[in-house]
PDB file of C-alpha atoms in Angstrom:
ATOM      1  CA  UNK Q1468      31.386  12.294 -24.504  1.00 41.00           C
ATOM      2  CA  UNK Q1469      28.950  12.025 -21.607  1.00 40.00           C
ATOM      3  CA  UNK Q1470      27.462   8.443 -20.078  1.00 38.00           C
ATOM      4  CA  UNK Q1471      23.962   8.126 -19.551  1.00 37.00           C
ATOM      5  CA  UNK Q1472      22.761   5.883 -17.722  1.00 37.00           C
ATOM      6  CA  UNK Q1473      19.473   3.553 -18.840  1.00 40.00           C
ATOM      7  CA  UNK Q1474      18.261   3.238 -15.028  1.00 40.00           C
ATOM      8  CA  UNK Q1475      20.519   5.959 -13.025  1.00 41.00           C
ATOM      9  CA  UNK Q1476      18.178   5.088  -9.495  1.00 44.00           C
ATOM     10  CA  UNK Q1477      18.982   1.133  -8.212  1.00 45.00           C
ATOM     11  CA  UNK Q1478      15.825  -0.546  -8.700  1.00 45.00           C
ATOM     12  CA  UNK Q1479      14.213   1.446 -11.295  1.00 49.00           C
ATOM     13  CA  UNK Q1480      12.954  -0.792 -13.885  1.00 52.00           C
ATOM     14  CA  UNK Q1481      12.495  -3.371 -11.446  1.00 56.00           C
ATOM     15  CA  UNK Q1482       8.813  -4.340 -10.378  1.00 71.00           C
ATOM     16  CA  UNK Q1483       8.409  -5.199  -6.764  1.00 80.00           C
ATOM     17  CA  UNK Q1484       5.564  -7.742  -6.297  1.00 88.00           C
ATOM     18  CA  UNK Q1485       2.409  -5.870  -5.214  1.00 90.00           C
ATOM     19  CA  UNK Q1486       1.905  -8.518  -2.428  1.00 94.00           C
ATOM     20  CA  UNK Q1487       4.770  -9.014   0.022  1.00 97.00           C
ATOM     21  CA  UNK Q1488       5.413 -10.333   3.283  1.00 97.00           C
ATOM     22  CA  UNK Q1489       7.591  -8.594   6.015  1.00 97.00           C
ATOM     23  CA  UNK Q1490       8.398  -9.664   9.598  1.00 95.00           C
ATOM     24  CA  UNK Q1491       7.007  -7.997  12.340  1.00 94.00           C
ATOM     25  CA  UNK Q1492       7.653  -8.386  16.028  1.00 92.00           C
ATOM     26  CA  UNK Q1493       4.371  -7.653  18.101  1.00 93.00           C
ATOM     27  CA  UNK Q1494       5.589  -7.128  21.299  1.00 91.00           C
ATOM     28  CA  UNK Q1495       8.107  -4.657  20.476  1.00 90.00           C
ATOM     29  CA  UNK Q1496       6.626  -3.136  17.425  1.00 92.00           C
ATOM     30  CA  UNK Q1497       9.855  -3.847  15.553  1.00 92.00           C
ATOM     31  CA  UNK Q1498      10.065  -4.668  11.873  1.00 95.00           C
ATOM     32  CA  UNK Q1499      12.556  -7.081  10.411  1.00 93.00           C
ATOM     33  CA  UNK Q1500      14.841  -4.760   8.186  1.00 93.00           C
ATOM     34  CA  UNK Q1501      18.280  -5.660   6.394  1.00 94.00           C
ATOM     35  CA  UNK Q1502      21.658  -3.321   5.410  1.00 95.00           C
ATOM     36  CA  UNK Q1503      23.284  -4.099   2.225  1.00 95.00           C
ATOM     37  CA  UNK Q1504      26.399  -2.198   0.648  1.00 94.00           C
ATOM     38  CA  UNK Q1505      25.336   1.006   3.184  1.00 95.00           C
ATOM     39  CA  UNK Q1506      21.847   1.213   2.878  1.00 96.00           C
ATOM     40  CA  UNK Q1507      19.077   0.049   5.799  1.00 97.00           C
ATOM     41  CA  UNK Q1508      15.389  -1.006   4.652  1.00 97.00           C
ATOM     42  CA  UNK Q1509      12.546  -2.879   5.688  1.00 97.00           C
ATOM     43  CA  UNK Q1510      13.184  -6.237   4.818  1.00 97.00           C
ATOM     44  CA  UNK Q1511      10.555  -7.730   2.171  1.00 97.00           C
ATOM     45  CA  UNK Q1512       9.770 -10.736   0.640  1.00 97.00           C
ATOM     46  CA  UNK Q1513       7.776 -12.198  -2.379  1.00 95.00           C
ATOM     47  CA  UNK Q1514       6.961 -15.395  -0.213  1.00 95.00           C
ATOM     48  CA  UNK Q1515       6.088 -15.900   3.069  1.00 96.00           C
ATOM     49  CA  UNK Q1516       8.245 -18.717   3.073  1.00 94.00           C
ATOM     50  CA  UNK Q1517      11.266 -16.893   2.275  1.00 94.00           C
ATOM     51  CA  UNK Q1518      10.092 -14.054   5.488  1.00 93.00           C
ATOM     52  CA  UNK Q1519      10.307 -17.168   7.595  1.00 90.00           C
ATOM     53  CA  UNK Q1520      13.686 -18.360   6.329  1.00 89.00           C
ATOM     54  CA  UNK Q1521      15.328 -14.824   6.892  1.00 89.00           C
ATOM     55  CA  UNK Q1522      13.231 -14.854  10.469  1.00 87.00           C
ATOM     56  CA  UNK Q1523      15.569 -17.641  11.699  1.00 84.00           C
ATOM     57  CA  UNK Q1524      18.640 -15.530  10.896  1.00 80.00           C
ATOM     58  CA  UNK Q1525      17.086 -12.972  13.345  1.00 73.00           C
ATOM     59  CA  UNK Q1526      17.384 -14.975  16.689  1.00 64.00           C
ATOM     60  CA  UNK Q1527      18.281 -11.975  18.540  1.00 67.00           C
ATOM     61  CA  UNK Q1528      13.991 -11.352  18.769  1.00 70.00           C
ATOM     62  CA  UNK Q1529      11.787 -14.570  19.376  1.00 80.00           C
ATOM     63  CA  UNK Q1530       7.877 -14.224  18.248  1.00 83.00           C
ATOM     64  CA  UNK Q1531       8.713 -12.283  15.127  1.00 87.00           C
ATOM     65  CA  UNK Q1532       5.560 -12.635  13.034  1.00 92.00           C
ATOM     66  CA  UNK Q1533       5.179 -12.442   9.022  1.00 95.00           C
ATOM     67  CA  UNK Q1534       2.797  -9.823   8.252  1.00 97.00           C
ATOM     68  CA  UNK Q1535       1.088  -9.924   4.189  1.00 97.00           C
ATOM     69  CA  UNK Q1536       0.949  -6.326   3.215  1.00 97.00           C
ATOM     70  CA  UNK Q1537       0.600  -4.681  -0.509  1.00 96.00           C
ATOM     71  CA  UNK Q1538       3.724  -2.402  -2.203  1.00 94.00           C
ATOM     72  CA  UNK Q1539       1.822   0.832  -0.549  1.00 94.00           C
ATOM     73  CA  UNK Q1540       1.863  -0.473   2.551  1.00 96.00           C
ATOM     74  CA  UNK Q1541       5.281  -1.808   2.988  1.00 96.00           C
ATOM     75  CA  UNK Q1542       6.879   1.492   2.194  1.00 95.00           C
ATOM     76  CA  UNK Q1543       4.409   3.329   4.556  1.00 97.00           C
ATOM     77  CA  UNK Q1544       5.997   1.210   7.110  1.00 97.00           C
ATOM     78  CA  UNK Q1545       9.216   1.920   5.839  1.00 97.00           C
ATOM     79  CA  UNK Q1546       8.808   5.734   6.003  1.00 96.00           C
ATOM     80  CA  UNK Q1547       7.633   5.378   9.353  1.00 96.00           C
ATOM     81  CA  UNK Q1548      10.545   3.507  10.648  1.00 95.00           C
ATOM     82  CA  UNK Q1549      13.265   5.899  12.506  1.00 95.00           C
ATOM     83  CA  UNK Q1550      16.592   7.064  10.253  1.00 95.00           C
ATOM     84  CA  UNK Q1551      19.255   5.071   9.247  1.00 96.00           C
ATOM     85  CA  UNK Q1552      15.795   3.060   7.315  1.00 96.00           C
ATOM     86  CA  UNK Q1553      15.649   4.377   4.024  1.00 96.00           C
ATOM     87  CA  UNK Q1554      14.079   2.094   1.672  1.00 96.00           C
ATOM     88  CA  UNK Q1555      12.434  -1.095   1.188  1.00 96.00           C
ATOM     89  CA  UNK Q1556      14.517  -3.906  -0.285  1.00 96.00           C
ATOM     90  CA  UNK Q1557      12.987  -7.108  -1.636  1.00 96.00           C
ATOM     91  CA  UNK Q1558      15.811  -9.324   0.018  1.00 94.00           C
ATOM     92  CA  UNK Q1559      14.841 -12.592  -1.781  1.00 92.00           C
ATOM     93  CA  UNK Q1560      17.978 -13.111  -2.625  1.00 89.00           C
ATOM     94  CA  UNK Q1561      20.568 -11.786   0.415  1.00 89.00           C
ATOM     95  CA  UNK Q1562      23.252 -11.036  -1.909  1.00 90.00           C
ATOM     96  CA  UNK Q1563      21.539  -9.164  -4.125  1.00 90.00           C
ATOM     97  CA  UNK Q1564      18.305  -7.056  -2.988  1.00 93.00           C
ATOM     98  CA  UNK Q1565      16.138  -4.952  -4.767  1.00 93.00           C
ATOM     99  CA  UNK Q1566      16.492  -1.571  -3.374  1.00 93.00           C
ATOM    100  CA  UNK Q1567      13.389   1.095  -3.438  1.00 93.00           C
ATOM    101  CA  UNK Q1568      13.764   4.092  -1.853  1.00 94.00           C
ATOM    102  CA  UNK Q1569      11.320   5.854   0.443  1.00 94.00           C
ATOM    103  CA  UNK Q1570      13.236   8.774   1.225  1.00 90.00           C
TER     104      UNK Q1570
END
């Protein structure tokens, strides 16, 4: 008997917000981004709040800015981030992101 699966891709069924927040580092034109359980994405958040939270994990870059961006945007940023970044990953909770992929 074969298994299928309600929601076979991680993160389908899950809405993102279509407002998020993201970290961005002007002076190097870096993006915050995170790696969970082998994957790399851009690093979202539904709160700016919680983007400046994970921005004091990151003390390797000082100045890192949050940037408010819509869905669309974010994963145009992610797609145009260099390889191992794959996805975007509402990182609200660090534990336990929610994982879109881009490509």
């Amino acid at each position: 008997m074969a298994l299928t699966l309600d929601q076979p891709i991680l993160g389908l069924g899950i809405d993102f917000p279509e407002s998020l927040f993201v970290l961005y580092h002007p002076e190097s034109g870096k993006y915050g981004c995170y790696y969970h359980d082998g994957v790399h994405g851009l690093a979202c958040f539904s709160s700016e709040s919680a983007a400046c939270r994970f921005a004091e994990l990151l003390d390797r870059l000082e100045g890192m800015e949050t940037q408010h961006v819509t869905f669309d945007e974010a994963r145009e940023i992610a797609i145009g981030r260099p390889l191992p970044v794959v996805s975007i990953m509402l990182v609200d909770q660090l534990d336990d992101p929610v994982i879109h992929y881009v490509r």
